[in-house]
XYZ file of C-alpha atoms in Angstrom:
307
model
C 101.669 109.049 -3.053
C 102.624 109.162 -6.747
C 106.389 109.374 -5.704
C 105.929 106.408 -3.416
C 104.348 104.388 -6.264
C 107.046 105.225 -8.716
C 109.614 104.226 -6.206
C 107.876 100.890 -5.441
C 107.602 100.037 -9.251
C 111.400 100.892 -9.736
C 112.313 98.653 -6.807
C 110.140 95.795 -8.270
C 111.806 96.202 -11.681
C 115.239 95.964 -9.857
C 114.107 92.925 -8.063
C 112.855 91.170 -11.186
C 115.968 91.964 -13.067
C 118.227 90.552 -10.234
C 115.907 87.550 -10.179
C 116.225 86.983 -13.796
C 119.909 87.444 -13.670
C 120.198 84.973 -10.741
C 118.070 82.298 -12.227
C 120.248 82.439 -15.449
C 123.575 82.546 -13.488
C 122.527 79.554 -11.415
C 120.730 77.525 -14.363
C 123.859 78.142 -16.521
C 126.843 77.601 -14.118
C 126.267 73.861 -13.758
C 126.278 73.496 -17.679
C 129.060 75.561 -18.402
C 131.267 74.315 -15.440
C 130.307 70.820 -14.785
C 133.717 69.776 -13.477
C 133.922 72.606 -10.867
C 130.286 72.620 -9.724
C 128.429 69.298 -10.556
C 131.270 66.809 -10.007
C 132.610 68.686 -6.984
C 129.359 69.019 -5.337
C 127.858 65.634 -5.954
C 131.039 63.382 -6.410
C 131.678 60.737 -3.738
C 135.039 61.333 -1.886
C 137.266 59.281 0.119
C 138.779 59.850 3.566
C 141.287 62.263 2.109
C 138.756 64.363 0.170
C 139.685 62.969 -3.127
C 136.875 62.064 -5.694
C 136.483 58.324 -6.147
C 136.969 57.314 -9.702
C 134.501 55.313 -11.736
C 135.265 51.554 -11.901
C 136.728 50.137 -15.171
C 133.483 48.127 -15.638
C 131.465 51.489 -15.823
C 134.205 53.019 -18.068
C 133.938 50.016 -20.511
C 130.064 50.442 -20.549
C 130.417 53.940 -21.240
C 132.630 53.417 -24.229
C 130.432 50.736 -25.801
C 127.185 52.766 -25.235
C 128.869 56.097 -26.308
C 129.592 54.310 -29.551
C 126.218 52.998 -30.069
C 124.627 56.367 -29.262
C 126.707 58.025 -31.666
C 127.961 60.531 -29.051
C 130.138 63.165 -30.380
C 133.442 63.759 -28.731
C 133.009 61.029 -25.996
C 136.645 61.807 -24.641
C 135.106 65.056 -23.296
C 132.838 63.182 -20.875
C 134.062 62.422 -17.417
C 132.650 59.686 -15.277
C 132.410 59.947 -11.640
C 130.862 58.121 -8.658
C 127.980 60.275 -7.098
C 127.154 60.577 -3.448
C 123.551 59.810 -4.135
C 121.639 56.612 -5.026
C 120.620 57.985 -8.448
C 122.515 59.210 -11.615
C 123.190 62.677 -12.381
C 124.825 64.560 -15.587
C 125.597 68.237 -16.674
C 127.347 69.858 -19.569
C 127.575 68.846 -23.120
C 130.458 67.635 -25.489
C 129.633 70.642 -27.565
C 130.568 73.196 -24.805
C 134.133 74.011 -23.919
C 134.252 72.322 -20.533
C 132.776 69.174 -21.768
C 130.291 66.942 -19.796
C 130.195 64.897 -16.573
C 127.987 61.842 -15.746
C 127.747 60.839 -12.175
C 126.940 57.109 -11.493
C 124.977 56.090 -8.354
C 127.279 55.163 -5.396
C 125.780 51.713 -5.018
C 127.222 50.808 -8.696
C 130.547 50.278 -6.551
C 128.998 47.069 -5.107
C 130.165 44.030 -6.711
C 129.319 41.380 -4.024
C 126.640 40.845 -1.284
C 129.345 41.714 1.433
C 129.585 45.114 -0.233
C 125.725 45.868 0.375
C 125.982 44.528 3.943
C 128.982 46.665 4.798
C 127.598 49.921 3.130
C 126.018 51.168 6.148
C 122.445 51.124 4.948
C 119.741 51.085 7.509
C 116.055 50.778 7.503
C 113.894 53.220 9.513
C 117.132 53.924 11.511
C 117.608 50.362 12.552
C 120.198 47.809 11.515
C 118.906 45.401 8.783
C 118.650 41.579 9.061
C 120.275 40.570 5.853
C 118.649 37.098 5.594
C 115.046 38.650 5.777
C 112.821 39.541 2.983
C 113.839 43.214 3.207
C 117.725 42.320 3.546
C 117.515 39.985 0.446
C 115.536 42.663 -1.546
C 118.066 45.297 -0.684
C 120.881 43.011 -1.721
C 119.339 42.280 -5.004
C 118.347 45.908 -5.605
C 121.844 47.529 -4.718
C 123.891 44.936 -6.811
C 124.138 46.320 -10.364
C 124.470 44.319 -13.491
C 126.548 45.416 -16.512
C 123.127 45.908 -18.467
C 122.010 48.157 -15.687
C 125.065 50.245 -15.813
C 124.792 50.291 -19.493
C 121.221 51.714 -19.402
C 122.017 54.308 -16.757
C 124.992 55.529 -18.786
C 122.833 55.583 -22.075
C 120.057 57.603 -20.230
C 122.471 60.203 -19.086
C 124.088 60.418 -22.485
C 120.690 61.284 -23.882
C 120.467 64.144 -21.469
C 123.847 65.590 -22.289
C 123.057 65.137 -26.099
C 119.750 66.905 -26.210
C 120.527 70.766 -26.243
C 116.781 71.421 -26.662
C 115.901 70.232 -23.353
C 118.892 71.939 -21.759
C 117.861 75.239 -23.344
C 114.312 74.802 -21.685
C 115.908 73.952 -18.365
C 118.124 77.032 -18.566
C 115.722 79.881 -19.750
C 112.182 78.513 -18.673
C 112.334 79.929 -15.204
C 113.803 83.409 -16.121
C 111.282 83.611 -19.136
C 108.360 82.748 -16.708
C 109.417 85.561 -14.319
C 109.893 88.134 -17.209
C 106.407 87.373 -18.693
C 104.719 87.388 -15.315
C 106.180 90.773 -14.608
C 105.152 92.116 -18.027
C 101.497 90.840 -17.342
C 101.257 92.225 -13.910
C 102.516 95.700 -15.542
C 100.210 95.712 -18.590
C 96.898 94.179 -17.566
C 95.964 96.496 -14.688
C 96.686 99.348 -16.865
C 94.002 98.189 -19.133
C 91.381 97.480 -16.360
C 92.392 100.711 -14.490
C 92.178 99.105 -10.992
C 93.487 100.786 -7.835
C 94.372 99.890 -4.240
C 93.524 96.352 -2.951
C 91.778 95.311 -6.284
C 94.962 96.023 -8.222
C 96.978 94.201 -5.584
C 94.679 91.247 -5.814
C 94.757 91.028 -9.571
C 98.587 91.110 -9.591
C 98.650 88.346 -6.982
C 96.199 86.145 -8.888
C 98.351 86.748 -12.027
C 101.528 85.509 -10.311
C 99.557 82.751 -8.869
C 98.073 81.385 -12.129
C 101.296 81.931 -13.998
C 103.306 79.850 -11.326
C 100.667 76.963 -11.489
C 100.922 76.911 -15.412
C 104.843 77.082 -15.163
C 104.788 74.268 -12.674
C 102.443 72.089 -14.742
C 104.268 72.678 -18.054
C 107.746 72.245 -16.517
C 106.630 68.704 -15.048
C 105.466 67.804 -18.463
C 108.574 68.635 -20.040
C 110.607 66.979 -17.286
C 108.737 63.852 -17.733
C 108.999 63.878 -21.513
C 112.842 64.258 -21.194
C 112.801 61.239 -19.084
C 110.899 59.295 -21.332
C 112.933 60.177 -24.333
C 116.166 59.542 -22.255
C 114.812 56.072 -21.436
C 113.854 55.246 -25.122
C 117.177 56.598 -26.641
C 119.203 54.484 -24.116
C 116.977 51.390 -24.564
C 117.180 51.543 -28.279
C 121.057 51.232 -28.235
C 120.698 47.362 -28.293
C 118.631 44.774 -26.653
C 120.980 44.168 -23.711
C 120.556 47.842 -22.665
C 116.872 47.753 -22.730
C 117.012 44.635 -20.579
C 119.058 46.624 -18.098
C 116.487 49.300 -17.997
C 113.761 46.704 -17.184
C 115.766 45.092 -14.595
C 116.779 48.446 -13.034
C 113.122 49.568 -12.609
C 111.791 46.107 -11.578
C 114.169 46.005 -8.850
C 113.400 49.524 -7.751
C 109.713 48.877 -7.671
C 110.112 45.664 -5.755
C 112.087 47.436 -3.173
C 109.501 50.283 -2.880
C 106.796 47.728 -2.408
C 108.604 46.095 0.500
C 109.160 49.428 2.218
C 105.481 50.267 1.472
C 104.438 47.208 3.276
C 106.972 47.193 6.279
C 106.626 50.797 7.059
C 102.909 50.812 7.373
C 101.335 54.272 7.520
C 104.595 56.033 7.041
C 105.318 53.885 3.875
C 102.061 55.009 2.443
C 103.219 58.715 2.610
C 106.138 57.823 0.272
C 104.939 54.865 -1.941
C 101.844 53.900 -3.741
C 100.503 50.353 -3.893
C 102.007 49.928 -7.298
C 105.516 50.998 -5.947
C 105.671 54.337 -7.423
C 107.157 57.179 -5.429
C 104.746 59.707 -4.525
C 107.115 62.675 -3.920
C 109.049 62.344 -7.185
C 107.485 65.107 -9.196
C 110.447 65.742 -11.673
C 110.243 62.102 -12.806
C 107.446 59.912 -14.456
C 106.027 57.026 -12.319
C 108.356 54.122 -12.361
C 105.545 51.752 -13.472
C 105.017 53.871 -16.471
C 108.769 53.940 -17.349
C 108.911 50.210 -16.819
C 105.855 49.405 -19.224
C 107.373 51.684 -21.855
C 110.864 49.881 -21.562
C 109.228 46.488 -21.762
C 107.382 47.631 -24.946
C 110.742 48.931 -26.454
C 112.393 45.583 -25.209
C 109.718 43.457 -27.093
C 110.172 45.548 -30.180
C 114.050 45.299 -30.231
C 113.846 41.446 -29.485
C 111.508 41.058 -32.307
C 113.614 43.165 -34.626
C 116.711 41.194 -33.721
C 115.052 37.687 -34.264
C 113.872 38.737 -37.751
C 117.298 39.984 -38.597
C 118.738 36.628 -37.650
C 116.136 34.700 -39.550
C 117.331 36.476 -42.739
């Protein structure tokens, strides 16, 4: 019996070490090799399998925002068009492989016809483009220069903030290590055996996981708010782009909430927030904070002009 217990403990130790190593490898790989992993996995490709390059308009906005954000080594950042409808970034200009920023695929749309020909469907059905939904979709998926600037500024903040990157990389391995240590030490103090010992260990794992999940969500939300603020503070037009971006997104969610009925209430709230988006703050909260920043930057601009 003692031999089996020792073998089980040894096996658990091996699994924990493999888990910690695996987590570190996965978390680090995207940051250390952004071109090979993030860009290749999430980049939009043409019929020949080649990555679609970011339009000159986006590159122009990047150069302007990078300058105002005081981004070090901006030439080490590569822009690309992503497969998804949201932006993504990885790496850092301080790392050997640099960084990448992926822009939403709909940032390629320059005219109403581009949206209509993009293959978007609603609830699996073709869209009537002169309907309320069609007009909202057209408006939502046509980006402005200010919206592009805000999105780029937001992602620049993410690649600049190494503190948040360190938290993202080491939080999950550290949680696993501390949970293992607690499961190893606390039962020795209380001297439990059999089912009670197993129950205590499972309780420790469960409580630690809930604490980790809660804290990770708080840190993720904090990171997003800071990225929004840093982007919006570049200049008033960038803040305007952020307000415009979230206003359109909330409007689209409200339309879907109304038209999808019971199904829509599973994904959206009455205010237009996305129910299943746990890693990002509520859209309405982000919009409110950006409006406050926009008002502040406008007042500052007017005050400097009066002088």
